[in-house]
């Protein structure tokens, strides 16, 4: 999902930076508040953030004959919402642009918007829709993770299509072409990522159910039902 | 879920199937290079804009890992940081659960 340094015209770099910055500031503010209110959230932040570090470093081969990486943002989105997730993503993406030449400082805003903001917002919307229904928590985690991953790549396609509309067919045909590269490659990765993070969530449910209940991530009944499922 | 290791089983099946599909496509698709989709995307940008790939220069000067070895070292470092965080916290939770 990285747009490479130099591949986005300056005006678009600025647009995406302007969108990304308020989200990051809101995220930092929320992060400070959450950690000050309850120090026990720090380990949860460590686990959910840790998976963003791990999964976004794994470049996996896909059916289209190219490689792409999962985003790992699902757990963090469910636990802390999209804004705090965007801060963790910004750290990972900054590391990758400084040391790995994946993305770059000018396109960092655009990359934060796709991986750290739009993907998690879509995931968070799904989570809020399913949270108070009878849908199983593991299925919820799977859907949130897979969709956050997919929509990250849809957003990258959108960002590139806006900057490079095709001569014939304009924005739409260009969007379809970029989707063909990014989104299609991503489908199998998103499914595997969703299952793996649902499994990780099971371990959190087994080991530390009280923190999930205290942060009101899921209701007590749902967590208890999930514990019964797991044992 | 009726049996205990349903998610573990599912994850294993998914990963094995994923690897199987990879082995199949890599042996049947002749032209598949398994390049990063980032680079494939950049190629399409060059095609759409009509500007040759070499003409895209970084807007902000950027350090590039001198070789693939160094790049993989830094990627491994990133994963290791994440792994340490995850392992450390799960260990901490398991330990404090036992004490309680």
CSV table of C-alpha atoms in Angstrom, one decimal:
chain,number,residue,atom,x,y,z
A,1,UNK,CA,0.0,0.0,0.0
A,2,UNK,CA,3.0,2.3,0.1
A,3,UNK,CA,3.0,5.0,-2.5
A,4,UNK,CA,6.6,5.4,-3.3
A,5,UNK,CA,8.5,8.7,-2.6
A,6,UNK,CA,8.2,11.0,-5.6
A,7,UNK,CA,5.3,9.2,-7.2
A,8,UNK,CA,2.7,11.6,-5.9
A,9,UNK,CA,2.5,15.2,-7.1
A,10,UNK,CA,3.3,17.8,-4.5
A,11,UNK,CA,-0.3,19.2,-4.3
A,12,UNK,CA,-1.6,15.8,-3.5
A,13,UNK,CA,1.1,15.2,-0.9
A,14,UNK,CA,-0.1,18.4,0.8
A,15,UNK,CA,-3.8,17.4,0.6
A,16,UNK,CA,-3.2,14.1,2.3
A,17,UNK,CA,-0.9,15.6,5.0
A,18,UNK,CA,-3.6,18.1,5.8
A,19,UNK,CA,-6.1,15.3,6.3
A,20,UNK,CA,-3.7,13.1,8.2
A,21,UNK,CA,-2.4,15.7,10.7
A,22,UNK,CA,-5.6,16.5,12.7
A,23,UNK,CA,-6.3,12.7,13.0
A,24,UNK,CA,-2.8,12.2,14.4
A,25,UNK,CA,-3.2,15.0,16.9
A,26,UNK,CA,-6.5,13.7,18.0
A,27,UNK,CA,-4.9,10.2,18.3
A,28,UNK,CA,-2.1,11.5,20.5
A,29,UNK,CA,-4.5,13.4,22.7
A,30,UNK,CA,-6.7,10.3,23.1
A,31,UNK,CA,-3.6,8.1,23.8
A,32,UNK,CA,-2.5,10.4,26.6
A,33,UNK,CA,-6.0,10.4,28.1
A,34,UNK,CA,-6.4,6.6,27.9
A,35,UNK,CA,-3.0,5.8,29.4
A,36,UNK,CA,-3.5,8.4,32.2
A,37,UNK,CA,-6.9,7.0,33.0
A,38,UNK,CA,-5.7,3.4,33.3
A,39,UNK,CA,-2.1,2.2,33.2
A,40,UNK,CA,-3.2,-1.4,32.5
A,41,UNK,CA,-4.2,-0.4,29.0
A,42,UNK,CA,-0.5,-0.1,28.2
A,43,UNK,CA,0.0,-3.9,27.7
A,44,UNK,CA,-3.0,-4.1,25.5
A,45,UNK,CA,-1.6,-1.3,23.4
A,46,UNK,CA,1.6,-3.2,23.3
A,47,UNK,CA,0.0,-6.3,21.9
A,48,UNK,CA,-2.3,-4.7,19.4
A,49,UNK,CA,0.4,-2.3,18.3
A,50,UNK,CA,3.0,-5.1,18.2
A,51,UNK,CA,0.9,-6.9,15.6
A,52,UNK,CA,0.9,-3.8,13.3
A,53,UNK,CA,4.7,-3.9,13.5
A,54,UNK,CA,4.9,-7.6,12.8
A,55,UNK,CA,2.3,-7.9,10.1
A,56,UNK,CA,3.2,-4.8,8.1
A,57,UNK,CA,6.8,-6.1,7.8
A,58,UNK,CA,5.7,-9.4,6.2
A,59,UNK,CA,5.5,-9.1,2.5
A,60,UNK,CA,3.6,-12.1,1.3
A,61,UNK,CA,3.2,-13.5,-2.2
A,62,UNK,CA,-0.3,-13.5,-3.6
A,63,UNK,CA,-2.3,-15.1,-6.5
A,64,UNK,CA,-1.6,-12.2,-8.8
A,65,UNK,CA,2.1,-13.0,-8.9
A,66,UNK,CA,3.1,-10.0,-6.8
A,67,UNK,CA,3.8,-9.5,-3.1
A,68,UNK,CA,1.9,-7.3,-0.6
A,69,UNK,CA,1.7,-7.0,3.1
A,70,UNK,CA,-1.1,-7.2,5.6
A,71,UNK,CA,-1.7,-4.2,7.9
A,72,UNK,CA,-2.5,-5.7,11.2
A,73,UNK,CA,-4.6,-2.7,12.3
A,74,UNK,CA,-7.8,-4.7,13.2
A,75,UNK,CA,-7.1,-5.4,16.9
A,76,UNK,CA,-5.9,-1.9,17.6
A,77,UNK,CA,-8.9,-0.5,15.9
A,78,UNK,CA,-11.3,-2.5,18.0
A,79,UNK,CA,-9.4,-1.8,21.3
A,80,UNK,CA,-8.6,1.9,20.9
A,81,UNK,CA,-10.5,3.2,17.8
A,82,UNK,CA,-9.1,4.6,14.6
A,83,UNK,CA,-7.3,7.7,15.9
A,84,UNK,CA,-4.9,5.9,18.3
A,85,UNK,CA,-4.4,3.3,15.6
A,86,UNK,CA,-3.3,6.0,13.2
A,87,UNK,CA,-0.6,7.1,15.6
A,88,UNK,CA,0.9,3.6,15.8
A,89,UNK,CA,0.7,3.3,12.0
A,90,UNK,CA,2.4,6.6,11.6
A,91,UNK,CA,5.4,5.3,13.7
A,92,UNK,CA,5.7,2.2,11.5
A,93,UNK,CA,5.3,4.1,8.3
A,94,UNK,CA,7.9,6.7,9.5
A,95,UNK,CA,10.4,3.9,10.2
A,96,UNK,CA,9.7,2.4,6.8
A,97,UNK,CA,10.2,5.7,5.0
A,98,UNK,CA,13.3,6.6,6.8
A,99,UNK,CA,15.2,3.3,6.7
A,100,UNK,CA,13.6,1.1,4.1
A,101,UNK,CA,12.7,3.4,1.3
A,102,UNK,CA,9.1,2.1,1.5
A,103,UNK,CA,7.0,5.2,1.1
A,104,UNK,CA,8.7,8.5,1.9
A,105,UNK,CA,8.3,11.7,3.9
A,106,UNK,CA,6.4,13.6,1.3
A,107,UNK,CA,3.9,10.7,0.7
A,108,UNK,CA,3.8,9.8,4.4
A,109,UNK,CA,0.5,11.7,4.8
A,110,UNK,CA,-1.1,9.7,2.0
A,111,UNK,CA,0.1,6.4,3.4
A,112,UNK,CA,-1.1,7.3,6.9
A,113,UNK,CA,-4.5,8.2,5.5
A,114,UNK,CA,-4.8,4.8,3.8
A,115,UNK,CA,-3.3,2.5,6.4
A,116,UNK,CA,-3.9,4.4,9.6
A,117,UNK,CA,-7.1,6.3,9.0
A,118,UNK,CA,-9.5,5.1,6.3
A,119,UNK,CA,-8.9,1.3,6.8
A,120,UNK,CA,-9.3,1.6,10.6
A,121,UNK,CA,-12.4,3.9,10.3
A,122,UNK,CA,-14.1,1.3,8.0
A,123,UNK,CA,-13.1,-1.4,10.5
A,124,UNK,CA,-14.4,0.6,13.4
A,125,UNK,CA,-17.7,1.2,11.7
A,126,UNK,CA,-18.1,-2.5,11.3
A,127,UNK,CA,-17.2,-3.1,14.9
A,128,UNK,CA,-19.7,-0.6,16.1
A,129,UNK,CA,-22.4,-2.1,14.0
A,130,UNK,CA,-21.7,-5.6,15.2
A,131,UNK,CA,-20.8,-4.9,18.9
A,132,UNK,CA,-24.3,-4.9,20.3
A,133,UNK,CA,-25.7,-7.6,18.1
A,134,UNK,CA,-25.5,-11.3,18.8
A,135,UNK,CA,-22.7,-11.8,16.3
A,136,UNK,CA,-19.8,-13.8,17.7
A,137,UNK,CA,-16.8,-11.7,18.8
A,138,UNK,CA,-14.4,-13.8,16.8
A,139,UNK,CA,-16.4,-13.3,13.7
A,140,UNK,CA,-16.5,-9.5,14.5
A,141,UNK,CA,-12.7,-9.4,14.8
A,142,UNK,CA,-12.3,-11.3,11.6
A,143,UNK,CA,-14.5,-9.0,9.6
A,144,UNK,CA,-13.0,-5.8,11.2
A,145,UNK,CA,-9.5,-6.9,10.4
A,146,UNK,CA,-10.1,-8.2,6.9
A,147,UNK,CA,-12.1,-5.1,5.9
A,148,UNK,CA,-9.6,-2.6,7.5
A,149,UNK,CA,-6.9,-4.4,5.5
A,150,UNK,CA,-9.0,-4.3,2.2
A,151,UNK,CA,-10.0,-0.7,2.5
A,152,UNK,CA,-6.4,0.4,3.1
A,153,UNK,CA,-5.6,-0.9,-0.4
A,154,UNK,CA,-8.8,0.5,-1.8
A,155,UNK,CA,-7.8,3.9,-0.4
A,156,UNK,CA,-4.3,3.7,-1.9
A,157,UNK,CA,-5.9,2.9,-5.3
A,158,UNK,CA,-8.2,5.9,-4.8
A,159,UNK,CA,-5.3,8.2,-3.9
A,160,UNK,CA,-3.4,7.2,-7.0
A,161,UNK,CA,-6.4,7.4,-9.3
A,162,UNK,CA,-7.2,10.9,-8.1
A,163,UNK,CA,-3.6,12.0,-8.9
A,164,UNK,CA,-3.3,10.0,-12.1
A,165,UNK,CA,-6.7,9.9,-14.0
A,166,UNK,CA,-6.4,7.9,-17.2
A,167,UNK,CA,-6.6,9.8,-20.5
A,168,UNK,CA,-9.6,7.8,-21.6
A,169,UNK,CA,-12.1,7.1,-18.9
A,170,UNK,CA,-10.5,9.4,-16.4
A,171,UNK,CA,-10.6,8.8,-12.7
A,172,UNK,CA,-12.9,5.7,-12.9
A,173,UNK,CA,-10.9,3.6,-15.3
A,174,UNK,CA,-7.7,4.6,-13.5
A,175,UNK,CA,-9.2,3.5,-10.2
A,176,UNK,CA,-10.2,0.2,-11.7
A,177,UNK,CA,-6.6,-0.4,-12.9
A,178,UNK,CA,-5.1,0.4,-9.5
A,179,UNK,CA,-7.7,-1.7,-7.8
A,180,UNK,CA,-6.6,-4.6,-10.1
A,181,UNK,CA,-3.0,-4.3,-8.7
A,182,UNK,CA,-3.6,-3.5,-5.1
A,183,UNK,CA,-7.0,-4.8,-4.0
A,184,UNK,CA,-7.1,-8.1,-5.9
A,185,UNK,CA,-3.6,-9.0,-4.6
A,186,UNK,CA,-4.9,-8.2,-1.1
A,187,UNK,CA,-8.0,-10.4,-1.0
A,188,UNK,CA,-6.3,-13.7,0.1
A,189,UNK,CA,-4.0,-11.8,2.5
A,190,UNK,CA,-6.9,-10.0,4.1
A,191,UNK,CA,-8.7,-13.3,4.8
A,192,UNK,CA,-5.7,-15.0,6.3
A,193,UNK,CA,-4.9,-11.9,8.4
A,194,UNK,CA,-8.5,-11.8,9.7
A,195,UNK,CA,-8.4,-15.4,10.8
A,196,UNK,CA,-5.0,-15.0,12.5
A,197,UNK,CA,-6.0,-11.9,14.4
A,198,UNK,CA,-9.2,-13.5,15.5
A,199,UNK,CA,-7.1,-16.3,17.0
A,200,UNK,CA,-4.9,-13.7,18.7
A,201,UNK,CA,-8.0,-12.1,20.1
A,202,UNK,CA,-9.0,-15.4,21.6
A,203,UNK,CA,-5.7,-15.5,23.6
A,204,UNK,CA,-6.4,-12.0,24.9
A,205,UNK,CA,-10.0,-13.1,25.8
A,206,UNK,CA,-8.6,-16.1,27.7
A,207,UNK,CA,-5.7,-14.3,29.4
A,208,UNK,CA,-7.0,-10.8,30.1
A,209,UNK,CA,-10.8,-10.6,29.8
A,210,UNK,CA,-11.2,-8.0,32.5
A,211,UNK,CA,-9.3,-5.3,30.5
A,212,UNK,CA,-11.7,-5.9,27.5
A,213,UNK,CA,-14.7,-5.5,29.8
A,214,UNK,CA,-13.3,-2.5,31.6
A,215,UNK,CA,-12.6,-0.6,28.4
A,216,UNK,CA,-16.1,-1.6,27.3
A,217,UNK,CA,-14.7,-3.1,24.1
A,218,UNK,CA,-17.3,-5.9,24.3
A,219,UNK,CA,-20.0,-6.4,26.9
A,220,UNK,CA,-19.4,-8.8,29.8
A,221,UNK,CA,-21.9,-11.3,28.5
A,222,UNK,CA,-20.2,-11.4,25.1
A,223,UNK,CA,-16.8,-11.8,26.6
A,224,UNK,CA,-18.1,-14.6,28.8
A,225,UNK,CA,-19.7,-16.3,25.9
A,226,UNK,CA,-16.4,-15.9,24.0
A,227,UNK,CA,-14.5,-17.5,26.9
A,228,UNK,CA,-16.9,-20.5,26.9
A,229,UNK,CA,-16.3,-20.9,23.2
A,230,UNK,CA,-12.6,-20.9,23.7
A,231,UNK,CA,-12.5,-23.5,26.4
B,1,UNK,CA,-17.8,-22.9,18.2
B,2,UNK,CA,-18.3,-26.3,19.5
B,3,UNK,CA,-14.8,-27.6,19.8
B,4,UNK,CA,-11.9,-26.1,21.6
B,5,UNK,CA,-9.3,-25.5,18.9
B,6,UNK,CA,-11.6,-24.4,16.2
B,7,UNK,CA,-9.7,-21.1,15.6
B,8,UNK,CA,-6.3,-22.7,15.7
B,9,UNK,CA,-7.5,-25.3,13.2
B,10,UNK,CA,-9.0,-22.7,10.9
B,11,UNK,CA,-5.8,-20.6,11.0
B,12,UNK,CA,-3.6,-23.6,10.2
B,13,UNK,CA,-5.9,-24.5,7.3
B,14,UNK,CA,-5.9,-20.9,6.0
B,15,UNK,CA,-2.1,-20.7,6.2
B,16,UNK,CA,-1.5,-24.1,4.6
B,17,UNK,CA,-4.0,-23.3,1.8
B,18,UNK,CA,-2.4,-19.9,1.3
B,19,UNK,CA,1.0,-21.5,1.0
B,20,UNK,CA,-0.4,-24.2,-1.3
B,21,UNK,CA,-1.9,-21.6,-3.6
B,22,UNK,CA,1.4,-19.8,-3.7
B,23,UNK,CA,3.3,-22.9,-4.6
B,24,UNK,CA,0.8,-23.7,-7.3
B,25,UNK,CA,0.8,-20.1,-8.9
B,26,UNK,CA,4.5,-19.8,-8.7
B,27,UNK,CA,5.1,-23.0,-10.6
B,28,UNK,CA,2.3,-22.4,-13.2
B,29,UNK,CA,2.6,-18.7,-13.8
B,30,UNK,CA,5.6,-18.2,-16.0
B,31,UNK,CA,6.0,-14.5,-15.8
B,32,UNK,CA,5.3,-14.1,-12.1
B,33,UNK,CA,8.1,-12.2,-10.5
B,34,UNK,CA,6.5,-11.7,-7.1
B,35,UNK,CA,7.7,-8.1,-7.1
B,36,UNK,CA,6.1,-5.8,-4.5
B,37,UNK,CA,2.7,-4.5,-5.4
B,38,UNK,CA,4.1,-1.0,-4.6
B,39,UNK,CA,6.5,-1.3,-7.5
B,40,UNK,CA,3.8,-2.7,-9.8
B,41,UNK,CA,1.7,0.3,-8.8
B,42,UNK,CA,4.6,2.7,-9.6
B,43,UNK,CA,4.9,1.0,-13.0
B,44,UNK,CA,1.2,1.7,-13.7
B,45,UNK,CA,1.7,5.3,-12.6
B,46,UNK,CA,4.5,5.7,-15.2
B,47,UNK,CA,2.2,4.1,-17.9
B,48,UNK,CA,-0.8,6.3,-17.1
B,49,UNK,CA,1.1,9.6,-16.8
B,50,UNK,CA,3.4,8.8,-19.8
B,51,UNK,CA,6.4,9.8,-17.7
B,52,UNK,CA,9.3,7.3,-17.8
B,53,UNK,CA,9.9,5.5,-14.4
B,54,UNK,CA,13.4,7.0,-14.0
B,55,UNK,CA,12.0,10.5,-14.1
B,56,UNK,CA,10.2,10.1,-10.8
B,57,UNK,CA,12.6,11.6,-8.3
B,58,UNK,CA,12.0,11.8,-4.6
B,59,UNK,CA,10.5,15.2,-3.5
B,60,UNK,CA,12.4,14.9,-0.2
B,61,UNK,CA,15.8,13.2,-0.4
B,62,UNK,CA,15.7,9.7,0.9
B,63,UNK,CA,18.1,7.1,2.2
B,64,UNK,CA,17.8,3.8,0.4
B,65,UNK,CA,19.1,0.5,1.9
B,66,UNK,CA,22.2,-0.2,-0.2
B,67,UNK,CA,21.3,-3.8,-0.8
B,68,UNK,CA,18.5,-6.3,-0.4
B,69,UNK,CA,20.4,-7.9,2.5
B,70,UNK,CA,20.3,-4.7,4.5
B,71,UNK,CA,16.7,-4.1,3.7
B,72,UNK,CA,15.7,-7.5,4.9
B,73,UNK,CA,17.8,-6.9,8.1
B,74,UNK,CA,15.8,-3.8,8.8
B,75,UNK,CA,12.5,-5.5,8.1
B,76,UNK,CA,13.5,-8.3,10.4
B,77,UNK,CA,14.3,-5.7,13.0
B,78,UNK,CA,10.8,-4.2,12.7
B,79,UNK,CA,9.2,-7.6,13.1
B,80,UNK,CA,11.4,-8.4,16.0
B,81,UNK,CA,10.3,-5.2,17.8
B,82,UNK,CA,6.7,-6.2,17.3
B,83,UNK,CA,7.4,-9.8,18.4
B,84,UNK,CA,9.1,-8.6,21.5
B,85,UNK,CA,6.1,-6.4,22.4
B,86,UNK,CA,3.6,-9.2,21.8
B,87,UNK,CA,5.6,-11.9,23.5
B,88,UNK,CA,6.5,-9.7,26.5
B,89,UNK,CA,2.9,-8.7,27.1
B,90,UNK,CA,1.5,-12.2,26.8
B,91,UNK,CA,4.2,-13.5,29.1
B,92,UNK,CA,3.4,-10.7,31.6
B,93,UNK,CA,-0.3,-11.6,31.5
B,94,UNK,CA,0.3,-15.3,31.9
B,95,UNK,CA,2.6,-14.7,34.8
B,96,UNK,CA,0.3,-12.3,36.6
B,97,UNK,CA,-2.6,-14.8,36.0
B,98,UNK,CA,-0.6,-17.6,37.7
B,99,UNK,CA,0.2,-15.4,40.7
B,100,UNK,CA,-3.4,-14.4,41.2
